[in-house]
Coordinates of N, CA and C in Angstrom, one line a residue:
X1 N 32.2 129.0 84.4 CA 31.9 130.1 85.3 C 31.7 131.4 84.5
X2 N 30.9 132.3 85.0 CA 30.7 133.6 84.3 C 31.3 134.7 85.0
X3 N 31.9 135.6 84.3 CA 32.6 136.7 84.9 C 32.9 137.8 83.9
X4 N 33.5 138.9 84.3 CA 33.8 140.0 83.4 C 34.7 139.6 82.3
X5 N 35.5 138.5 82.5 CA 36.5 138.1 81.5 C 36.2 136.8 80.9
X6 N 35.0 136.3 81.0 CA 34.6 135.0 80.4 C 34.9 135.0 78.9
X7 N 35.5 134.0 78.4 CA 35.8 134.0 77.0 C 37.1 134.7 76.6
X8 N 37.8 135.3 77.5 CA 39.0 136.0 77.2 C 40.2 135.1 77.5
X9 N 41.3 135.4 76.8 CA 42.5 134.6 77.0 C 43.7 135.6 77.4
X10 N 44.4 135.3 78.5 CA 45.4 136.1 78.9 C 46.8 135.4 79.0
X11 N 47.8 136.1 78.6 CA 49.2 135.6 78.8 C 49.8 136.4 79.9
X12 N 50.4 135.7 80.9 CA 51.1 136.4 82.0 C 52.5 135.9 82.1
X13 N 53.5 136.8 82.0 CA 54.9 136.4 82.2 C 55.3 136.5 83.7
X14 N 56.3 135.8 84.1 CA 56.7 135.8 85.5 C 55.5 135.4 86.4
X15 N 54.8 134.4 85.9 CA 53.5 134.0 86.6 C 53.7 133.1 87.8
X16 N 54.9 132.6 88.1 CA 55.0 131.6 89.1 C 54.9 132.1 90.6
X17 N 55.0 133.5 90.7 CA 55.0 134.0 92.1 C 54.6 135.5 92.1
X18 N 54.5 136.0 93.3 CA 54.3 137.5 93.4 C 53.1 138.0 92.6
X19 N 53.4 139.2 92.0 CA 52.3 139.9 91.3 C 51.8 139.0 90.1
X20 N 52.6 138.3 89.4 CA 52.2 137.5 88.3 C 51.2 136.4 88.8
X21 N 51.5 135.7 89.9 CA 50.6 134.7 90.4 C 49.3 135.4 90.9
X22 N 49.4 136.5 91.6 CA 48.2 137.1 92.1 C 47.3 137.6 91.0
X23 N 47.9 138.1 89.9 CA 47.2 138.6 88.8 C 46.5 137.5 88.0
X24 N 47.2 136.3 87.9 CA 46.6 135.2 87.3 C 45.3 134.7 88.0
X25 N 45.4 134.7 89.3 CA 44.2 134.3 90.1 C 43.1 135.3 90.0
X26 N 43.4 136.6 90.0 CA 42.4 137.6 89.9 C 41.7 137.6 88.5
X27 N 42.4 137.4 87.4 CA 41.8 137.3 86.1 C 41.0 136.0 86.0
X28 N 41.6 134.9 86.5 CA 40.9 133.6 86.4 C 39.6 133.7 87.2
X29 N 39.5 134.4 88.3 CA 38.3 134.5 89.1 C 37.2 135.2 88.3
X30 N 37.6 136.0 87.3 CA 36.6 136.6 86.5 C 36.4 135.9 85.2
X31 N 36.9 134.6 85.1 CA 36.5 133.7 84.0 C 37.6 133.6 82.9
X32 N 38.7 134.4 83.0 CA 39.7 134.3 81.9 C 40.4 133.0 81.9
X33 N 40.8 132.6 80.7 CA 41.7 131.4 80.5 C 43.1 132.0 80.5
X34 N 44.0 131.4 81.3 CA 45.3 132.0 81.6 C 46.4 131.1 81.0
X35 N 47.3 131.7 80.3 CA 48.6 131.1 79.8 C 49.7 131.6 80.7
X36 N 50.2 130.7 81.5 CA 51.2 131.0 82.5 C 52.6 130.8 82.0
X37 N 53.4 131.8 82.0 CA 54.8 131.7 81.5 C 55.8 132.0 82.6
X38 N 56.7 131.1 82.8 CA 57.7 131.3 83.8 C 58.7 130.1 83.7
X39 N 59.8 130.2 84.5 CA 60.8 129.2 84.5 C 60.6 128.0 85.4
X40 N 59.8 128.2 86.5 CA 59.6 127.2 87.5 C 58.4 126.3 87.3
X41 N 58.6 125.2 86.6 CA 57.4 124.3 86.2 C 56.6 123.9 87.4
X42 N 57.2 123.5 88.5 CA 56.5 123.0 89.6 C 55.5 124.0 90.2
X43 N 56.0 125.2 90.3 CA 55.1 126.3 90.8 C 54.0 126.6 89.8
X44 N 54.3 126.5 88.5 CA 53.2 126.8 87.5 C 52.2 125.7 87.6
X45 N 52.6 124.5 87.8 CA 51.6 123.4 87.9 C 50.7 123.5 89.1
X46 N 51.3 124.0 90.2 CA 50.5 124.3 91.4 C 49.5 125.4 91.2
X47 N 49.9 126.4 90.4 CA 49.0 127.5 90.1 C 47.9 127.1 89.2
X48 N 48.2 126.2 88.2 CA 47.1 125.7 87.4 C 46.0 125.0 88.2
X49 N 46.4 124.2 89.2 CA 45.5 123.6 90.1 C 44.6 124.6 90.8
X50 N 45.2 125.7 91.3 CA 44.5 126.7 92.0 C 43.5 127.4 91.0
X51 N 43.9 127.6 89.8 CA 43.0 128.3 88.9 C 41.8 127.4 88.5
X52 N 42.1 126.1 88.4 CA 41.0 125.1 88.0 C 40.0 125.1 89.2
X53 N 40.5 125.2 90.4 CA 39.5 125.2 91.5 C 38.6 126.4 91.5
X54 N 39.0 127.5 90.8 CA 38.1 128.7 90.6 C 37.1 128.5 89.4
X55 N 37.3 127.3 88.7 CA 36.4 127.1 87.6 C 36.9 127.6 86.3
X56 N 38.2 128.0 86.3 CA 38.8 128.6 85.0 C 39.8 127.6 84.5
X57 N 40.4 127.9 83.3 CA 41.3 127.0 82.7 C 42.7 127.7 82.6
X58 N 43.7 126.9 82.6 CA 45.1 127.5 82.5 C 46.0 126.5 81.8
X59 N 47.0 127.0 81.1 CA 48.1 126.2 80.5 C 49.4 126.8 80.8
X60 N 50.5 126.0 80.8 CA 51.8 126.6 81.2 C 52.7 126.5 80.0
X61 N 53.6 127.5 80.1 CA 54.8 127.6 79.1 C 56.0 127.8 80.0
X62 N 56.8 126.8 80.0 CA 58.0 126.8 80.9 C 59.2 127.4 80.0
X63 N 59.8 128.5 80.5 CA 60.9 129.0 79.7 C 61.3 130.4 80.3
X64 N 62.3 130.9 79.8 CA 62.9 132.2 80.2 C 62.2 133.3 79.4
X65 N 61.6 134.2 80.0 CA 60.8 135.3 79.3 C 61.8 136.2 78.4
X66 N 63.1 136.1 78.7 CA 64.0 136.9 77.9 C 64.3 136.2 76.5
X67 N 63.9 135.0 76.3 CA 64.2 134.3 75.1 C 63.1 134.3 74.1
X68 N 63.4 134.5 72.9 CA 62.4 134.6 71.8 C 61.5 133.4 71.7
X69 N 62.1 132.2 71.9 CA 61.3 131.0 71.8 C 60.2 130.9 72.9
X70 N 60.5 131.4 74.1 CA 59.4 131.4 75.1 C 58.2 132.2 74.7
X71 N 58.5 133.4 74.1 CA 57.4 134.3 73.6 C 56.6 133.6 72.5
X72 N 57.3 133.0 71.6 CA 56.7 132.3 70.5 C 55.9 131.1 71.0
X73 N 56.4 130.4 71.9 CA 55.7 129.2 72.5 C 54.4 129.7 73.2
X74 N 54.5 130.8 73.9 CA 53.3 131.3 74.6 C 52.2 131.7 73.7
X75 N 52.6 132.4 72.6 CA 51.6 132.7 71.6 C 50.9 131.5 71.0
X76 N 51.8 130.5 70.6 CA 51.3 129.3 70.0 C 50.3 128.5 71.0
X77 N 50.7 128.5 72.3 CA 49.9 127.8 73.3 C 48.6 128.5 73.5
X78 N 48.6 129.9 73.5 CA 47.4 130.6 73.7 C 46.4 130.4 72.6
X79 N 46.9 130.4 71.4 CA 46.0 130.2 70.2 C 45.5 128.7 70.1
X80 N 46.3 127.8 70.5 CA 45.8 126.4 70.4 C 44.9 126.0 71.6
X81 N 45.2 126.6 72.8 CA 44.5 126.3 74.0 C 43.2 127.2 74.1
X82 N 43.3 128.4 73.7 CA 42.2 129.3 73.9 C 41.6 129.9 72.7
X83 N 42.4 129.8 71.6 CA 41.8 130.3 70.3 C 42.0 131.8 70.0
X84 N 42.6 132.5 71.0 CA 42.8 134.0 70.8 C 43.7 134.5 71.9
X85 N 44.0 135.8 71.8 CA 44.8 136.4 72.9 C 44.2 137.8 73.1
X86 N 43.6 138.0 74.3 CA 43.0 139.2 74.6 C 43.8 140.1 75.6
X87 N 44.6 139.5 76.4 CA 45.4 140.2 77.4 C 46.8 139.7 77.4
X88 N 47.7 140.7 77.5 CA 49.1 140.3 77.7 C 49.6 141.2 78.9
X89 N 50.0 140.5 80.0 CA 50.6 141.2 81.1 C 52.1 140.9 81.2
X90 N 52.9 141.8 80.8 CA 54.4 141.7 80.8 C 54.8 142.0 82.2
X91 N 54.9 140.9 83.0 CA 55.2 141.1 84.4 C 56.6 140.6 84.8
X92 N 57.2 139.8 84.0 CA 58.5 139.3 84.4 C 59.5 140.4 84.7
X93 N 60.2 140.4 85.8 CA 61.1 141.4 86.1 C 62.0 141.1 87.3
X94 N 63.0 141.9 87.5 CA 63.9 141.7 88.6 C 64.6 143.0 88.9
X95 N 65.2 143.1 90.1 CA 65.9 144.3 90.5 C 67.2 144.0 91.1
X96 N 68.2 144.8 90.8 CA 69.5 144.8 91.5 C 69.8 146.2 91.9
X97 N 69.8 146.4 93.2 CA 69.9 147.8 93.8 C 71.3 148.0 94.2
X98 N 72.0 148.9 93.4 CA 73.4 149.2 93.7 C 73.7 150.7 93.2
X99 N 74.7 151.3 93.9 CA 75.1 152.6 93.3 C 75.8 152.3 91.9
X100 N 75.8 153.3 91.1 CA 76.3 153.2 89.8 C 77.7 152.6 89.7
X101 N 78.6 153.1 90.6 CA 80.0 152.6 90.6 C 80.1 151.2 91.0
X102 N 79.1 150.6 91.6 CA 79.1 149.2 92.0 C 78.4 148.3 91.0
X103 N 77.7 148.9 90.0 CA 76.9 148.2 89.0 C 77.8 147.7 87.9
X104 N 77.8 146.4 87.7 CA 78.6 145.8 86.6 C 77.8 145.8 85.3
X105 N 78.5 145.5 84.2 CA 77.8 145.4 82.9 C 76.9 144.2 82.9
X106 N 77.3 143.1 83.7 CA 76.4 141.9 83.8 C 75.1 142.3 84.5
X107 N 75.2 143.1 85.6 CA 74.0 143.6 86.3 C 73.1 144.4 85.3
X108 N 73.7 145.3 84.5 CA 73.0 146.0 83.5 C 72.2 145.1 82.5
X109 N 73.0 144.2 81.9 CA 72.4 143.3 80.9 C 71.3 142.4 81.5
X110 N 71.5 142.0 82.8 CA 70.5 141.1 83.4 C 69.2 141.9 83.6
X111 N 69.3 143.1 84.2 CA 68.1 143.9 84.4 C 67.4 144.3 83.1
X112 N 68.2 144.8 82.2 CA 67.6 145.3 80.9 C 66.9 144.1 80.2
X113 N 67.6 143.0 80.1 CA 67.0 141.9 79.4 C 65.7 141.3 80.1
X114 N 65.8 141.2 81.4 CA 64.6 140.7 82.2 C 63.5 141.7 82.2
X115 N 63.7 142.9 82.4 CA 62.7 143.9 82.5 C 62.1 144.5 81.2
X116 N 63.0 144.6 80.2 CA 62.5 145.2 79.0 C 62.6 144.3 77.8
X117 N 63.6 143.6 77.6 CA 63.7 142.7 76.4 C 62.5 141.7 76.4
X118 N 62.2 141.2 77.6 CA 61.1 140.2 77.7 C 59.8 140.8 77.3
X119 N 59.5 142.1 77.7 CA 58.3 142.7 77.3 C 58.3 143.0 75.9
X120 N 59.4 143.4 75.3 CA 59.4 143.7 73.8 C 59.1 142.4 73.1
X121 N 59.7 141.3 73.5 CA 59.5 140.0 72.7 C 58.1 139.6 72.8
X122 N 57.5 139.5 74.0 CA 56.1 139.0 74.1 C 55.2 140.0 73.4
X123 N 55.4 141.3 73.5 CA 54.5 142.2 72.8 C 54.6 142.1 71.3
X124 N 55.9 142.0 70.9 CA 56.1 141.9 69.4 C 55.4 140.7 68.8
X125 N 55.2 139.6 69.5 CA 54.6 138.4 68.9 C 53.1 138.3 69.2
X126 N 52.7 139.0 70.3 CA 51.3 139.0 70.6 C 50.5 140.0 69.8
X127 N 51.0 141.2 69.6 CA 50.3 142.2 68.9 C 49.8 141.9 67.5
X128 N 50.5 141.2 66.7 CA 49.9 140.8 65.4 C 48.6 140.0 65.5
X129 N 48.5 139.2 66.5 CA 47.2 138.4 66.8 C 46.1 139.4 67.2
X130 N 46.5 140.4 68.1 CA 45.5 141.3 68.5 C 45.0 142.2 67.4
X131 N 45.9 142.6 66.5 CA 45.6 143.4 65.3 C 44.5 142.6 64.4
X132 N 44.8 141.3 64.3 CA 43.8 140.5 63.5 C 42.4 140.5 64.1
X133 N 42.4 140.5 65.5 CA 41.1 140.5 66.2 C 40.5 141.9 66.2
X134 N 41.3 142.9 66.2 CA 40.8 144.3 66.3 C 40.6 144.6 67.7
X135 N 41.2 143.9 68.7 CA 41.1 144.2 70.1 C 42.2 143.6 70.9
X136 N 42.3 144.1 72.1 CA 43.3 143.5 73.0 C 43.8 144.5 74.0
X137 N 44.4 144.0 75.1 CA 45.0 144.9 76.2 C 46.4 144.4 76.4
X138 N 47.3 145.3 76.4 CA 48.7 145.0 76.7 C 49.1 145.9 77.9
X139 N 49.6 145.2 78.9 CA 50.0 145.9 80.1 C 51.5 145.7 80.5
X140 N 52.2 146.7 80.8 CA 53.6 146.6 81.2 C 53.6 146.8 82.8
X141 N 54.1 145.8 83.5 CA 54.2 145.9 85.0 C 55.5 146.7 85.2
X142 N 55.3 148.0 85.3 CA 56.5 148.8 85.6 C 56.6 149.1 87.1
X143 N 56.8 150.3 87.5 CA 57.1 150.6 88.9 C 57.1 152.1 89.0
X144 N 57.0 152.6 90.3 CA 57.2 154.0 90.6 C 58.6 154.4 90.2
X145 N 59.5 153.4 90.1 CA 60.9 153.7 89.7 C 60.9 153.9 88.2
X146 N 59.8 153.8 87.5 CA 59.6 154.2 86.1 C 59.0 155.6 86.0
X147 N 58.7 156.2 87.1 CA 58.1 157.5 87.2 C 59.1 158.5 87.8
X148 N 59.8 158.1 88.8 CA 60.8 158.9 89.5 C 62.1 158.2 89.6
X149 N 63.2 158.9 89.6 CA 64.5 158.3 89.8 C 64.8 158.2 91.2
X150 N 65.5 157.1 91.6 CA 65.8 156.8 93.0 C 67.3 156.5 93.1
X151 N 68.0 157.1 94.1 CA 69.4 156.9 94.3 C 69.7 155.4 94.6
X152 N 70.7 154.9 94.0 CA 71.1 153.5 94.2 C 70.3 152.5 93.3
X153 N 69.5 153.1 92.4 CA 68.7 152.3 91.5 C 68.7 152.8 90.1
X154 N 69.8 153.4 89.7 CA 69.8 154.1 88.4 C 69.5 153.2 87.2
X155 N 70.1 152.1 87.2 CA 69.9 151.2 86.0 C 68.5 150.6 86.1
X156 N 68.2 150.1 87.3 CA 66.8 149.6 87.5 C 65.8 150.6 87.1
X157 N 65.9 151.9 87.5 CA 65.0 152.9 87.1 C 65.0 153.1 85.5
X158 N 66.2 153.0 84.9 CA 66.2 153.1 83.5 C 65.4 152.0 82.8
X159 N 65.4 150.8 83.3 CA 64.6 149.7 82.7 C 63.1 150.0 82.9
X160 N 62.8 150.5 84.0 CA 61.4 150.8 84.3 C 60.8 152.0 83.5
X161 N 61.7 153.0 83.4 CA 61.3 154.2 82.5 C 61.1 153.7 81.1
X162 N 62.0 152.7 80.7 CA 61.8 152.2 79.3 C 60.5 151.5 79.1
X163 N 60.0 150.8 80.1 CA 58.7 150.1 80.0 C 57.6 151.2 79.9
X164 N 57.7 152.2 80.6 CA 56.6 153.3 80.6 C 56.7 153.9 79.2
X165 N 57.8 154.3 78.7 CA 57.9 154.9 77.4 C 57.4 154.0 76.3
X166 N 57.8 152.7 76.4 CA 57.3 151.7 75.4 C 55.8 151.7 75.4
X167 N 55.2 151.7 76.6 CA 53.7 151.6 76.7 C 53.1 152.9 76.1
X168 N 53.7 154.1 76.4 CA 53.1 155.3 75.9 C 53.1 155.4 74.4
X169 N 54.3 154.9 73.8 CA 54.4 155.0 72.4 C 53.4 154.0 71.7
X170 N 53.3 152.8 72.3 CA 52.4 151.8 71.7 C 50.9 152.2 71.9
X171 N 50.6 152.9 72.9 CA 49.2 153.4 73.1 C 48.8 154.2 71.9
X172 N 49.7 155.0 71.4 CA 49.4 155.8 70.2 C 49.4 155.0 68.9
X173 N 50.4 154.0 68.9 CA 50.5 153.2 67.7 C 49.4 152.2 67.5
X174 N 48.9 151.6 68.6 CA 48.0 150.5 68.5 C 46.6 150.8 68.7
X175 N 46.3 152.0 69.3 CA 44.9 152.4 69.5 C 44.0 152.3 68.2
X176 N 44.5 152.7 67.1 CA 43.7 152.6 65.9 C 43.3 151.2 65.5
X177 N 44.0 150.2 66.1 CA 43.7 148.8 65.9 C 42.8 148.3 67.0
X178 N 42.3 149.1 67.9 CA 41.4 148.7 68.9 C 42.2 148.1 70.1
X179 N 43.5 148.3 70.2 CA 44.3 147.7 71.2 C 44.6 148.7 72.3
X180 N 44.4 148.4 73.6 CA 44.7 149.3 74.7 C 46.1 148.9 75.3
X181 N 46.9 149.9 75.5 CA 48.2 149.7 76.1 C 48.4 150.6 77.3
X182 N 48.8 150.0 78.4 CA 49.0 150.8 79.6 C 50.1 150.3 80.5
X183 N 50.5 151.0 81.5 CA 51.5 150.7 82.4 C 51.0 150.7 83.9
X184 N 51.3 149.7 84.6 CA 51.0 149.6 86.1 C 52.2 149.9 86.8
X185 N 52.2 150.9 87.7 CA 53.4 151.4 88.4 C 53.3 151.4 89.9
X186 N 53.5 150.2 90.5 CA 53.4 150.2 92.0 C 54.7 150.6 92.6
X187 N 54.6 151.0 93.9 CA 55.8 151.1 94.7 C 56.3 149.8 95.1
X188 N 57.0 149.7 96.2 CA 57.5 148.4 96.7 C 56.3 147.4 97.0
X189 N 56.5 146.2 96.7 CA 55.5 145.1 96.9 C 56.1 144.0 97.7
X190 N 55.4 143.4 98.5 CA 55.8 142.3 99.4 C 55.9 141.0 98.6
X191 N 57.0 140.8 97.9 CA 57.3 139.6 97.1 C 58.7 139.2 97.3
X192 N 59.1 138.1 96.6 CA 60.5 137.7 96.7 C 61.4 138.5 95.7
X193 N 60.8 139.4 95.0 CA 61.5 140.3 94.1 C 62.6 141.0 94.8
X194 N 63.8 140.9 94.2 CA 65.0 141.7 94.7 C 65.5 141.2 96.0
X195 N 65.0 140.1 96.6 CA 65.6 139.6 97.9 C 67.0 139.0 97.5
X196 N 68.0 139.5 98.2 CA 69.3 139.1 97.9 C 70.1 140.0 97.0
X197 N 69.3 140.9 96.3 CA 70.0 141.9 95.4 C 69.6 143.3 95.8
X198 N 69.4 143.5 97.1 CA 69.0 144.9 97.5 C 68.0 144.9 98.6
X199 N 67.3 143.8 98.8 CA 66.3 143.6 99.8 C 66.5 142.3 100.6
X200 N 66.0 142.3 101.8 CA 66.1 141.1 102.6 C 64.7 140.6 103.0
X201 N 64.5 139.3 103.2 CA 63.2 138.8 103.6 C 62.6 139.5 104.8
X202 N 63.5 139.7 105.8 CA 63.1 140.4 107.0 C 62.6 141.8 106.8
X203 N 63.3 142.5 105.9 CA 63.0 143.9 105.6 C 61.6 143.9 104.9
X204 N 61.4 143.0 104.0 CA 60.1 143.0 103.3 C 59.0 142.6 104.2
X205 N 59.2 141.7 105.1 CA 58.1 141.2 106.0 C 57.7 142.4 107.0
X206 N 58.7 143.2 107.4 CA 58.4 144.3 108.3 C 58.0 145.6 107.7
X207 N 58.0 145.6 106.4 CA 57.7 146.8 105.6 C 56.2 147.0 105.5
X208 N 55.8 148.2 105.2 CA 54.4 148.5 104.9 C 54.2 148.5 103.4
X209 N 54.9 147.7 102.7 CA 54.8 147.7 101.2 C 53.4 147.1 100.8
X210 N 53.1 147.4 99.5 CA 51.9 146.8 99.0 C 51.9 145.3 98.9
X211 N 50.7 144.7 98.9 CA 50.6 143.3 98.8 C 50.4 143.0 97.3
X212 N 50.8 141.8 96.8 CA 50.7 141.4 95.4 C 49.2 141.6 95.0
X213 N 48.3 141.2 95.9 CA 46.9 141.3 95.5 C 46.4 142.7 95.3
X214 N 47.1 143.7 95.9 CA 46.8 145.1 95.7 C 47.0 145.5 94.2
X215 N 48.2 145.0 93.7 CA 48.6 145.3 92.3 C 47.7 144.5 91.4
X216 N 47.4 143.3 91.7 CA 46.5 142.4 90.9 C 45.1 143.1 90.7
X217 N 44.7 143.8 91.7 CA 43.4 144.6 91.6 C 43.5 145.7 90.5
X218 N 44.7 146.3 90.5 CA 44.9 147.3 89.4 C 44.9 146.7 88.0
X219 N 45.6 145.6 88.0 CA 45.7 144.8 86.7 C 44.3 144.5 86.2
X220 N 43.5 143.9 87.1 CA 42.1 143.5 86.8 C 41.3 144.8 86.3
X221 N 41.5 145.9 87.0 CA 40.7 147.1 86.6 C 41.1 147.5 85.2
X222 N 42.4 147.4 84.8 CA 42.8 147.8 83.5 C 42.3 146.9 82.4
X223 N 42.1 145.6 82.8 CA 41.7 144.6 81.9 C 40.2 144.5 81.7
X224 N 39.4 145.3 82.5 CA 38.0 145.2 82.5 C 37.3 146.5 82.1
X225 N 38.1 147.4 81.5 CA 37.5 148.7 81.1 C 36.5 148.5 80.0
X226 N 35.5 149.4 79.9 CA 34.6 149.3 78.8 C 35.3 149.5 77.5
X227 N 34.7 149.1 76.4 CA 35.3 149.2 75.1 C 35.7 150.6 74.7
X228 N 35.0 151.6 75.2 CA 35.3 153.0 74.8 C 36.3 153.7 75.7
X229 N 36.9 153.0 76.7 CA 37.8 153.7 77.6 C 39.1 152.8 77.8
X230 N 40.1 153.5 78.2 CA 41.4 152.8 78.4 C 42.1 153.4 79.6
X231 N 43.0 152.6 80.2 CA 43.8 153.1 81.3 C 45.2 153.2 80.7
X232 N 45.8 154.4 80.8 CA 47.1 154.6 80.3 C 48.2 154.3 81.3
X233 N 47.9 154.7 82.5 CA 48.9 154.4 83.6 C 48.2 154.5 85.0
X234 N 48.6 153.5 85.8 CA 48.2 153.5 87.2 C 49.4 153.6 88.1
X235 N 49.4 154.6 89.0 CA 50.5 154.8 89.9 C 50.0 154.3 91.3
X236 N 50.7 153.5 92.0 CA 50.3 153.0 93.3 C 51.4 153.2 94.4
X237 N 50.9 153.6 95.5 CA 51.8 153.7 96.7 C 51.1 153.2 97.9
X238 N 51.8 152.8 98.9 CA 51.3 152.3 100.1 C 50.7 153.4 101.0
X239 N 49.7 153.1 101.8 CA 49.1 154.1 102.7 C 50.1 154.5 103.8
X240 N 51.1 153.6 104.1 CA 52.0 153.9 105.2 C 53.2 154.7 104.8
X241 N 53.2 155.2 103.5 CA 54.3 156.0 103.0 C 54.5 157.3 103.8
X242 N 55.7 157.7 104.1 CA 55.9 158.9 104.9 C 55.4 160.1 104.1
X243 N 54.8 161.0 104.9 CA 54.3 162.3 104.3 C 55.4 163.2 104.0

């Protein structure tokens, strides 16, 4: 198939559901080869079948994005399966919404490791390959909670601000190597994210939150910029947001 991303290879973390899955399908529809990284093998295998129906190729890496081995395996798979790495979407994430006095050290470690450590690890091992190529796009799937602080989400916001700061610093560090770095910052999205740790399925279903495909559209936009332009940050909110 021919598309804007034909010949490109993308690694997506947290690819088994939600924004990760929607982004994988959006990039694959434009011809990209996708390396899908997540913990749920069955879901990844189902997604590979969907991608192949689009005429694209995909491979899976089963593992926890917080672990160094998973990042190394993803890089190795991308190079052996696709021969290069053009796009990294650091999408793996989770939220625990609590007031500070109710937030445990375990909650802090879980959110920081899932939302930031994972992105550090994958970026750390992908970037050397992009430097060799002289090109690449690295995206952090952050949040509007990485732009504004929200009550009851202090630690979650801290992890998301960390992602934005990481992206801003790397934009300056890696641009001389031809690498684009940006952050995608959506508001609430209708996914299984945070259900049971601050959200309910009923609440998500009845909300006017963004759809995963809305965010995937922003990811695709950032991945298809002309060589001379880059997207540093995209902020997204639903049209039903109160004025």
